[in-house]
Short mmCIF file of C-alpha atoms in Angstrom, two decimals:
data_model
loop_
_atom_site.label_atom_id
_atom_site.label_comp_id
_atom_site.label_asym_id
_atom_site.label_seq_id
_atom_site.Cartn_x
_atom_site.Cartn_y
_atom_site.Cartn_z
CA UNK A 115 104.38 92.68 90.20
CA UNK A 116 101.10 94.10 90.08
CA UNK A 117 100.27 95.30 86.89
CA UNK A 118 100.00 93.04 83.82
CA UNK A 119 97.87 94.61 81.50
CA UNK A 120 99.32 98.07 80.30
CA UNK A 121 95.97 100.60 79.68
CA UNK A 122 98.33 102.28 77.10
CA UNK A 123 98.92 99.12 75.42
CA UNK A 124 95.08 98.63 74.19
CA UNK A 125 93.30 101.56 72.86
CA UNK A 126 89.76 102.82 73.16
CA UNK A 127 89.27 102.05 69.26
CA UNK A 128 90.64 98.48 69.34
CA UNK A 129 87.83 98.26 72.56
CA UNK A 130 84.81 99.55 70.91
CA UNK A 131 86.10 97.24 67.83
CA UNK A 132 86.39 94.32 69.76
CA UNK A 133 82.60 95.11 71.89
CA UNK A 134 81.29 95.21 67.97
CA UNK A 135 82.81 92.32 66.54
CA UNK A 136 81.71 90.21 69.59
CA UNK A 137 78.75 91.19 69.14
CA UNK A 138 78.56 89.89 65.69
CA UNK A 139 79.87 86.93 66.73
CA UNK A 140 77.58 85.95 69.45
CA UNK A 141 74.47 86.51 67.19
CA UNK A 142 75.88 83.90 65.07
CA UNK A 143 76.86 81.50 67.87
CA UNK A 144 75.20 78.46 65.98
CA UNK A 145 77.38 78.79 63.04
CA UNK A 146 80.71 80.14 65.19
CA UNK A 147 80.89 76.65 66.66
CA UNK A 148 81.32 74.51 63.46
CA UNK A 149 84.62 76.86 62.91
CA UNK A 150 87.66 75.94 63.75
CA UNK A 151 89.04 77.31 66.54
CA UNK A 152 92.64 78.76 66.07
CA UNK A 153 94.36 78.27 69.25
CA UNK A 154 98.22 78.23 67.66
CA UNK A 155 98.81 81.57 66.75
CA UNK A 156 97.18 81.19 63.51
CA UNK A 157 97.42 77.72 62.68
CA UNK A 158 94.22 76.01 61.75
CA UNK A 159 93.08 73.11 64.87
CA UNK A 160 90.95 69.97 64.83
CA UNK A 161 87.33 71.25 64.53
CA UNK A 162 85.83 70.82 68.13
CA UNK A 163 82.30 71.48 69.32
CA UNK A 164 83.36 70.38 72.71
CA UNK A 165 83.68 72.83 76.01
CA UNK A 166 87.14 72.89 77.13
CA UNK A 167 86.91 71.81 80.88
CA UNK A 168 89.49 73.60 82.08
CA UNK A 169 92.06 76.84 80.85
CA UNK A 170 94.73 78.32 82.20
CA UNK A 171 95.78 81.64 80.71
CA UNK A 172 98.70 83.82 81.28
CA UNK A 173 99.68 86.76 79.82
CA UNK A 174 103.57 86.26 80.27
CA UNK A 175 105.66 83.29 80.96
CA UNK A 176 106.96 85.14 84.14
CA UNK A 177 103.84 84.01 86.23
CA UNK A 178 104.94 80.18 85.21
CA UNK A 179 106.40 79.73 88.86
CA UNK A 180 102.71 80.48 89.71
CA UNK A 181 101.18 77.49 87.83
CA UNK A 182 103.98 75.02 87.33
CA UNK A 183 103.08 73.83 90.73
CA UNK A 184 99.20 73.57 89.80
CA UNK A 185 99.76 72.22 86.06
CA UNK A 186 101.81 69.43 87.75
CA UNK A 187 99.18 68.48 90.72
CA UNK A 188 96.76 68.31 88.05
CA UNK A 189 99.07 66.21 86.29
CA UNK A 190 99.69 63.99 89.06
CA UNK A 191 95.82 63.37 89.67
CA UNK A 192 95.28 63.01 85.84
CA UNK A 193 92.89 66.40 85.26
CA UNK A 194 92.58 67.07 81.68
CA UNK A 195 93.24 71.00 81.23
CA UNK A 196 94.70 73.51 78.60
CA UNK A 197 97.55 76.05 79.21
CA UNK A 198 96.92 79.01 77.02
CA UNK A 199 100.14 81.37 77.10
CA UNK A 200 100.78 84.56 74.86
CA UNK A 201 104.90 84.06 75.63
CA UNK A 202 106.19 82.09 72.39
CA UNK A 203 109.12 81.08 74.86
CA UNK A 204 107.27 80.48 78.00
CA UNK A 205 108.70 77.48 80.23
CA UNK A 206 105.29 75.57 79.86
CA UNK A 207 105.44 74.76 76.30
CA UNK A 208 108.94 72.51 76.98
CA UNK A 209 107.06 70.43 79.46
CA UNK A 210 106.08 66.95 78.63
CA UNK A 211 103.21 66.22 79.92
CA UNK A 212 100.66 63.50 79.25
CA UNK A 213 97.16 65.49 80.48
CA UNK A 214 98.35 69.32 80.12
CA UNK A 215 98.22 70.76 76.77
CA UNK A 216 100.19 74.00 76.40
CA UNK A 217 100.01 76.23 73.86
CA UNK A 218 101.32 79.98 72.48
CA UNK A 219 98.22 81.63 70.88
CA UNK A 220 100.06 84.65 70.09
CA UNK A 221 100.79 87.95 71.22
CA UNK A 222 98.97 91.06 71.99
CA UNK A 223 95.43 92.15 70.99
CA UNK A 224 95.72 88.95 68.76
CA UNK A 225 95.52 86.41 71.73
CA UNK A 226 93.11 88.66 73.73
CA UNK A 227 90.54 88.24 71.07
CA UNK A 228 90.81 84.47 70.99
CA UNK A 229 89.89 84.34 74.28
CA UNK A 230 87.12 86.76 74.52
CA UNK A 231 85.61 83.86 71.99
CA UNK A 232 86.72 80.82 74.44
CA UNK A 233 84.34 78.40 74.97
CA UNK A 234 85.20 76.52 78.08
CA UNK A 235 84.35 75.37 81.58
CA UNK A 236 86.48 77.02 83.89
CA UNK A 237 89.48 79.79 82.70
CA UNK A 238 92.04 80.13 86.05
CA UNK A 239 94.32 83.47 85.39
CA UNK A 240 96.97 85.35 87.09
CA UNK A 241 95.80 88.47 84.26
CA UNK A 242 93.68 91.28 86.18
CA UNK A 243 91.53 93.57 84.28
CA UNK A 244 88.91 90.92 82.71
CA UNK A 245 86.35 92.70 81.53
CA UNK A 246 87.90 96.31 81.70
CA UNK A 247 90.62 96.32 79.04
CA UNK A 248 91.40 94.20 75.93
CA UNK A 249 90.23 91.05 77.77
CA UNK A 250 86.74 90.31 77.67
CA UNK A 251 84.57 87.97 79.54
CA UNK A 252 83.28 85.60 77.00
CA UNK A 253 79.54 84.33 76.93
CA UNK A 254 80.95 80.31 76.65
CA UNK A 255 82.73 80.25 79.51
CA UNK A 256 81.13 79.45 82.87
CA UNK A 257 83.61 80.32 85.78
CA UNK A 258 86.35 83.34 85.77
CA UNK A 259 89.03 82.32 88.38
CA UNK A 260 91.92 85.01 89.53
CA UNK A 261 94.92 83.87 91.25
CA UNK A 262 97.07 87.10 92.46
CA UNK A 263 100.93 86.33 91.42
CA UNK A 264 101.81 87.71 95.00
CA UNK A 265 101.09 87.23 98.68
CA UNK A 266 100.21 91.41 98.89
CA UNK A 267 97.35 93.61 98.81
CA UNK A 268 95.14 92.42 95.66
CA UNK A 269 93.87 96.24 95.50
CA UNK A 270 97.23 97.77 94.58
CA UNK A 271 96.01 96.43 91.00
CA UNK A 272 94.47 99.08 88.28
CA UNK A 273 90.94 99.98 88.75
CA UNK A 274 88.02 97.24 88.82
CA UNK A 275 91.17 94.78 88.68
CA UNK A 276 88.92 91.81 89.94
CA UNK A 277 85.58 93.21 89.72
CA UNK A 278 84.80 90.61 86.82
CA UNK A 279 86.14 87.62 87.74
CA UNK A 280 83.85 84.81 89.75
CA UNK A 281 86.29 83.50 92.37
CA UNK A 282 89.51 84.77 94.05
CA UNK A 283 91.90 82.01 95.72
CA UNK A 284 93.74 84.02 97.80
CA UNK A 285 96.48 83.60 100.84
CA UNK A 286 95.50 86.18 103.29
CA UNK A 287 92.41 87.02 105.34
CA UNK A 288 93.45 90.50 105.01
CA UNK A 289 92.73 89.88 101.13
CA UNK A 290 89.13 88.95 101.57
CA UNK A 291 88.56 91.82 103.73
CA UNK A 292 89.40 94.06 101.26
CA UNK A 293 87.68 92.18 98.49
CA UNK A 294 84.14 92.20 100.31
CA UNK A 295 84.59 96.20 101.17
CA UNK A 296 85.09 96.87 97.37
CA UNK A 297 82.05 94.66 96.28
CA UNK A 298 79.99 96.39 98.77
CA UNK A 299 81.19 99.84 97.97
CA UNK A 300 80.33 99.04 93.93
CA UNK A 301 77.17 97.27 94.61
CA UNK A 302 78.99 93.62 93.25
CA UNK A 303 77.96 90.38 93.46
CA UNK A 304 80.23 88.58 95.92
CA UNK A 305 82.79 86.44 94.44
CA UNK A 306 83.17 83.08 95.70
CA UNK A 307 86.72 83.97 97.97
CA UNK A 308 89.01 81.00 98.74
CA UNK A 309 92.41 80.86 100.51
CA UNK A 310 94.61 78.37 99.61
CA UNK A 311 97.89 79.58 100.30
CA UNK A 312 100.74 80.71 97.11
CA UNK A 313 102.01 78.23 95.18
CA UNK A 314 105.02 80.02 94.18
CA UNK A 315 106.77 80.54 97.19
CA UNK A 316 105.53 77.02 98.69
CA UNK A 317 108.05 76.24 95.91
CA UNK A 318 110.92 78.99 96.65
CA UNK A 319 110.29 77.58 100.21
CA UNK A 320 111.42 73.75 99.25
CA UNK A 321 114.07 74.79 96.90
CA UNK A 322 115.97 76.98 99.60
CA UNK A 323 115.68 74.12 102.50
CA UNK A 324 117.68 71.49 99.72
CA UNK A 325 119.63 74.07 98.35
CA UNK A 326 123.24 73.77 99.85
CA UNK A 327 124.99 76.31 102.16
CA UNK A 328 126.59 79.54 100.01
CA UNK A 329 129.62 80.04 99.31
CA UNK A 330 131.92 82.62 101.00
CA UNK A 331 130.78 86.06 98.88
CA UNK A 332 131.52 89.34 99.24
CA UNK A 333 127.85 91.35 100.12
CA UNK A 334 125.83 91.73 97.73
CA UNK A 335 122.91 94.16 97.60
CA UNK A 336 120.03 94.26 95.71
CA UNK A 337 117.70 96.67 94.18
CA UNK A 338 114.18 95.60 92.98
CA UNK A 339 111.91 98.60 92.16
CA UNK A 340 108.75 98.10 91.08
CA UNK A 341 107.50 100.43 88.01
CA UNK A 342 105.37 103.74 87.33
CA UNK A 343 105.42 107.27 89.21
CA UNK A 344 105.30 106.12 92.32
CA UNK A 345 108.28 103.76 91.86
CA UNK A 346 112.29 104.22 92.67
CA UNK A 347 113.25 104.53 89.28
CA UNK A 348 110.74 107.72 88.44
CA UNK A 349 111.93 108.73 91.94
CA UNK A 350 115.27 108.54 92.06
CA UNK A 351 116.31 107.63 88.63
CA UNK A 352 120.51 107.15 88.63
CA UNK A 353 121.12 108.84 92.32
CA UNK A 354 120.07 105.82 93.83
CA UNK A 355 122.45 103.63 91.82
CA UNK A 356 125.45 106.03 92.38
CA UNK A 357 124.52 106.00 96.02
CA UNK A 358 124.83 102.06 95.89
CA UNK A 359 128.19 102.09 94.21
CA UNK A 360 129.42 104.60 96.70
CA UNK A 361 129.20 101.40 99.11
CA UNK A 362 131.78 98.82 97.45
CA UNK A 363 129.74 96.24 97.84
CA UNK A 364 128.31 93.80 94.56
CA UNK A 365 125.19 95.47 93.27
CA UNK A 366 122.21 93.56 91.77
CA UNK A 367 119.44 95.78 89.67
CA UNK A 368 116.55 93.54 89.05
CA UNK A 369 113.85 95.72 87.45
CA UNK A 370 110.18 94.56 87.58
CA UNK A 371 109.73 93.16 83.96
CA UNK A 372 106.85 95.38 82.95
CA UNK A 373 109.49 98.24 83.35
CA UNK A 374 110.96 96.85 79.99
CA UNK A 375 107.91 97.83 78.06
CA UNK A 376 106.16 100.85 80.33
CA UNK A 377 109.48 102.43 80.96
CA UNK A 378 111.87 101.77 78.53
CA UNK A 379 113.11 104.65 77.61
CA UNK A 380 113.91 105.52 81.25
CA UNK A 381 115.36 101.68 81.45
CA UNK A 382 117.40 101.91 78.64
CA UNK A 383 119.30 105.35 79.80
CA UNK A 384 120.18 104.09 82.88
CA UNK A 385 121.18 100.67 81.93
CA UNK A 386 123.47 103.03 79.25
CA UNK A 387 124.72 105.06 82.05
CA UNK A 388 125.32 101.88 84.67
CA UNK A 389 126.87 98.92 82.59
CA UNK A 390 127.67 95.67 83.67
CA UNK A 391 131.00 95.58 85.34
CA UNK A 392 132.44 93.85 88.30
CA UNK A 393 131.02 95.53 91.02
CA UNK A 394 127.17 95.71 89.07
CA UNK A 395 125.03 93.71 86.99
CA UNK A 396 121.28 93.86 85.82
CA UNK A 397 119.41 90.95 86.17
CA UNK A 398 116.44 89.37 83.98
CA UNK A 399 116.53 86.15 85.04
CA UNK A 400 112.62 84.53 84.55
CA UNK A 401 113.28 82.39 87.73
CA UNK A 402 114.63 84.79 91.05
CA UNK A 403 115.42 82.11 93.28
CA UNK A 404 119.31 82.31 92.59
CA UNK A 405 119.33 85.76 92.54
CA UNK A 406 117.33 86.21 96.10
CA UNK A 407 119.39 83.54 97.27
CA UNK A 408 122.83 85.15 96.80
CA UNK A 409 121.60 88.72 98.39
CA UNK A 410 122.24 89.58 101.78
CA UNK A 411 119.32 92.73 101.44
CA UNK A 412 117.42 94.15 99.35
CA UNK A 413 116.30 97.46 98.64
CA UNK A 414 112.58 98.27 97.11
CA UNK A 415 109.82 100.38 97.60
CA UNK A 416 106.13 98.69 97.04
CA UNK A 417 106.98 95.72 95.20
CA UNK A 418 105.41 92.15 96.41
CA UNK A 419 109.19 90.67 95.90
CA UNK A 420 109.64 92.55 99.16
CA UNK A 421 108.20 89.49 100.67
CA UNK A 422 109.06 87.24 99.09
CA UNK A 423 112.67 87.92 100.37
CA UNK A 424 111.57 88.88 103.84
CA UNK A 425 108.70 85.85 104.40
CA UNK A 426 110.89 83.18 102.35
CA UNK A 427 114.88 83.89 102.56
CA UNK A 428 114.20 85.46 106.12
CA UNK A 429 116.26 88.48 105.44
CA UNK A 430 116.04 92.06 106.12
CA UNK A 431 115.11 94.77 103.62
CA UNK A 432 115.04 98.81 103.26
CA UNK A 433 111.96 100.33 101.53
CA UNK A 434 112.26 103.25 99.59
CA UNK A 435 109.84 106.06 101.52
CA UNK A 436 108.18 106.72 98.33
CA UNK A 437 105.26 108.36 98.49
CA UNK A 438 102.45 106.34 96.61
CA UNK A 439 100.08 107.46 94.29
CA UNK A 440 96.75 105.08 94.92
CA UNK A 441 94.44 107.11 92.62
CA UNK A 442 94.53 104.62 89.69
CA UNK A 443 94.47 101.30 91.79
CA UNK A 444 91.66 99.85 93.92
CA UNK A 445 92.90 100.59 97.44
CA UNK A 446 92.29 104.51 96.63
CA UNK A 447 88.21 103.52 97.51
CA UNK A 448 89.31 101.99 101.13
CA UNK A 449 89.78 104.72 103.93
CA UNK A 450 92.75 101.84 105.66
CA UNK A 451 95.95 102.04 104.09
CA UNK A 452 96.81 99.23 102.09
CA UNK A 453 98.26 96.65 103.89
CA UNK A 454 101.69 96.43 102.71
CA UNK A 455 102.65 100.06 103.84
CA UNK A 456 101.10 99.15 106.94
CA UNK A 457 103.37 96.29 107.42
CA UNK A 458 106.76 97.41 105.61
CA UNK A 459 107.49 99.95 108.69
CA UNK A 460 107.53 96.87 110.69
CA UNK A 461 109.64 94.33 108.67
CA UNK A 462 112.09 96.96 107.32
CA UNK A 463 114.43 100.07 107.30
CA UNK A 464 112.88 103.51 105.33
CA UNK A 465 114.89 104.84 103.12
CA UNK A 466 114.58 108.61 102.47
CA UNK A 467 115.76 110.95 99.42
CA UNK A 468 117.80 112.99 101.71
CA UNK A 469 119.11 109.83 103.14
CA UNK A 470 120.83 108.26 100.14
CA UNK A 471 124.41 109.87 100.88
CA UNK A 472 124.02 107.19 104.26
CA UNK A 473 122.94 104.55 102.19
CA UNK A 474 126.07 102.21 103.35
CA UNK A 475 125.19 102.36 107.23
CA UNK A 476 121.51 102.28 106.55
CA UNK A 477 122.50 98.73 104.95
CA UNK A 478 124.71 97.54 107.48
CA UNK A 479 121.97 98.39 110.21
CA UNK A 480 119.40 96.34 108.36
CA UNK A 481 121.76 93.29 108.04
CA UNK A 482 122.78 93.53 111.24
CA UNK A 483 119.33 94.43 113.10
CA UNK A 484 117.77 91.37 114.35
CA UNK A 485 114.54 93.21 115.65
CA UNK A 486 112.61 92.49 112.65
CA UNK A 487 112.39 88.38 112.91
CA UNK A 488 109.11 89.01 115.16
CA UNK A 489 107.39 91.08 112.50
CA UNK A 490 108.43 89.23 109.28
CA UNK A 491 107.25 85.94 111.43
CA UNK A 492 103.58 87.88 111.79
CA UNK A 493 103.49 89.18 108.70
CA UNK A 494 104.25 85.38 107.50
CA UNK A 495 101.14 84.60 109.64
CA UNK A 496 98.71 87.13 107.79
CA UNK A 497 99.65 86.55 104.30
CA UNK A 498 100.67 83.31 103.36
CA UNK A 499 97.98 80.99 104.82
CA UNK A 500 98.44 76.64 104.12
CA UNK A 501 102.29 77.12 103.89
CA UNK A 502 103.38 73.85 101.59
CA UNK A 503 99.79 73.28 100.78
CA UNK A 504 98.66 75.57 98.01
CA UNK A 505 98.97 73.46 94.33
CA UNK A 506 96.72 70.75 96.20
CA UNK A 507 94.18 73.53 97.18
CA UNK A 508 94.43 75.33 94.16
CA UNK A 509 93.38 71.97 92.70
CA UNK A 510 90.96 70.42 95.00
CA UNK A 511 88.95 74.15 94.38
CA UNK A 512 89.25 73.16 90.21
CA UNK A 513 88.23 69.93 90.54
CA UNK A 514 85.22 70.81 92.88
CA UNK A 515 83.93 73.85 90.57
CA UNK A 516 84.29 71.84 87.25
CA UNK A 517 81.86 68.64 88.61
CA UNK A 518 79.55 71.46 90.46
CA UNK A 519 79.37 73.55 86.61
CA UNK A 520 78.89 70.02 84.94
CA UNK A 521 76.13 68.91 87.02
CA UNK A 522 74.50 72.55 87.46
CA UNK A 523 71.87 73.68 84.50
CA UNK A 524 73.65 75.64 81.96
CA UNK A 525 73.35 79.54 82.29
CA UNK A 526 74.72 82.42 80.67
CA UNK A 527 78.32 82.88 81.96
CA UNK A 528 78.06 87.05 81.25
CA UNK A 529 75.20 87.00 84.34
CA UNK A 530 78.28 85.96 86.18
#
């Protein structure tokens, strides 16, 4: 959920390499521009001195659910924009759409260092990290815009996960908050904050109300770790699993995607050990709403799906009493506790090591408890703001920042 850029992945070398090649580059901005600019994975495109008005980059089709909704209200209004993606299968590139142009320009270090040459107007991006990893801020593009892919604390990201980035549209007060003490506490320029709700689960929300009642099913429970030390996999590896088949009931394992590539060696063990079988399955679907739909709880630890079953499907969940590691993410600078283990006592039954062997009445309890309605309702209150409302937000801010950039003097974006 939180993490989208693996440090590991990109290596001090390739960084210093990239800083020295831009370099390079920019000196010979003049000439750059009469290139063509390879935006297909290595396909020559139509020679273009023009600014592109407005990008949207992801690193991974899985954030798709977070800009269908904007792609299409830009389509709807008839706003020109570019969907860069480095997923050769992502969703976007089936759509057919008359002002959106989507396109795959590649994988890896590959894609990062076609946009640290972008020349555009505005670049809107789920990716944290700009500026700090492979991703670099590039000196033709005017306005960085972050959109979290969650409705939780935008400090459980790596280190200086948003220091670069111009604006933040977020759905929580709680979110600026945090935002302004980190800027303050590094001496940053303050980003231009907006909340605007999520588009994501303004979506989730409108496909469950149309979706027709469920079927009779026998209960189903679901695990959805998310990944690293401080996660229920590196804590509890199988015992957690046997504990769940102990219970009879149909098990779900959903890992967080980015467990496929930071953790796959632990991944691939268990899902040796635990097959598929009647009673479990592993689940990769790219779109959750089926699989959130079906389960009657779920069991996590910090992951932002935690509320997006709690604040959307309205049902109860257990948290894994993990203890959590906040050195290498931004909330270790803030003396409050993040926000979400703040809340998750209040929306949710702990689960301890020692208490796995009870794991079948600790899930019963939960289903039946109805004492956490109140908290999930507050907790709906506090971090997801303009419920239904967030594509048209999302785009009203777009459209208002590209005609202020167009009718503002140029300047150097990297003063940004």
């Amino acid at each position: 959920m939180h993490f989208y850029i693996d440090p590991g992945t990109g290596s001090m070398l390739f960084t210093i390499l990239i800083g020295v090649i831009g370099a390079v580059f920019y000196s010979l901005r003049n000439v750059l521009i009469k290139l063509r600019f390879v935006m297909s994975g290595g396909k020559k495109g139509e020679v273009s001195d023009d600014r592109m008005p407005l990008v949207i980059f992801t690193d991974s089709k899985r954030y798709w659910n977070v800009f269908e909704p904007i792609c299409d209200e830009l389509e709807r209004r008839g706003v020109e924009a570019q969907y860069l993606t480095m997923s050769p299968d992502d969703p976007a590139l089936s759509k057919d759409y008359e002002h959106i142009t989507c396109r795959f320009i590649g994988e890896g270090n590959g894609a990062f260092a076609k946009m640290n040459l972008l020349n555009a107007g505005i670049v809107l991006s789920s990716t944290p990290g700009l500026d700090v990893y492979q991703w670099k801020r590039s000196k033709n593009v005017q306005w960085y815009v972050h959109i979290p892919h969650m409705c939780t604390d935008v400090t459980i990201y790596r280190m200086f996960g948003l220091d670069y980035y111009d604006a933040v549209l977020l759905s929580g007060q709680y979110q600026i908050d945090q935002t302004r003490q980190l800027e303050t506490l590094r001496s940053l320029p303050g980003k231009d904050l907006r909340l605007v709700g999520v588009t994501y689960m303004d979506e989730l929300k409108r496909r469950l109300e149309q979706a027709p009642p469920l079927p009779e099913h026998q209960r189903t429970v679901l695990l959805a770790p998310s990944w690293g030390p401080s996660a229920v996999f590196s804590r509890y590896g199988g015992r957690i699993i046997d504990a769940l088949l102990d219970t009879g009931y149909h098990i779900v394992i959903r890992p967080h995607p980015q467990s496929f590539t930071s953790e796959k060696e632990l991944l691939d063990e268990l899902m040796a050990a635990y097959p598929d079988s009647d009673r479990l399955e592993w689940n990769r679907d790219n779109d959750n709403f089926d699989v959130l739909r079906r389960s009657d709880v779920m069991i996590s630890d910090f992951s932002g799906v935690i509320f997006d079953f709690a604040l959307i499907y309205d049902k109860p969940v257990i948290y894994a009493d993990v203890s959590f590691d906040g050195a290498p993410y931004d909330c270790c600078w803030l003396e409050e506790e993040p926000w979400t283990f703040r809340v998750l006592p209040k929306i949710g039954v702990p689960l301890a090591e020692g208490s796995l062997p009870q794991l079948k009445q600790i899930i019963d309890s939960a289903i039946d408890e109805e004492r956490f309605a109140d908290a999930r309702e507050q907790a709906r209150k506090d971090a997801w703001v303009c419920i239904g409302q967030a594509a048209g937000n999302v785009a009203d801010y777009l459209i208002e920042k590209q005609r202020e950039l167009d009718s503002a003097p140029e300047a150097d974006a990297s003063e940004g």
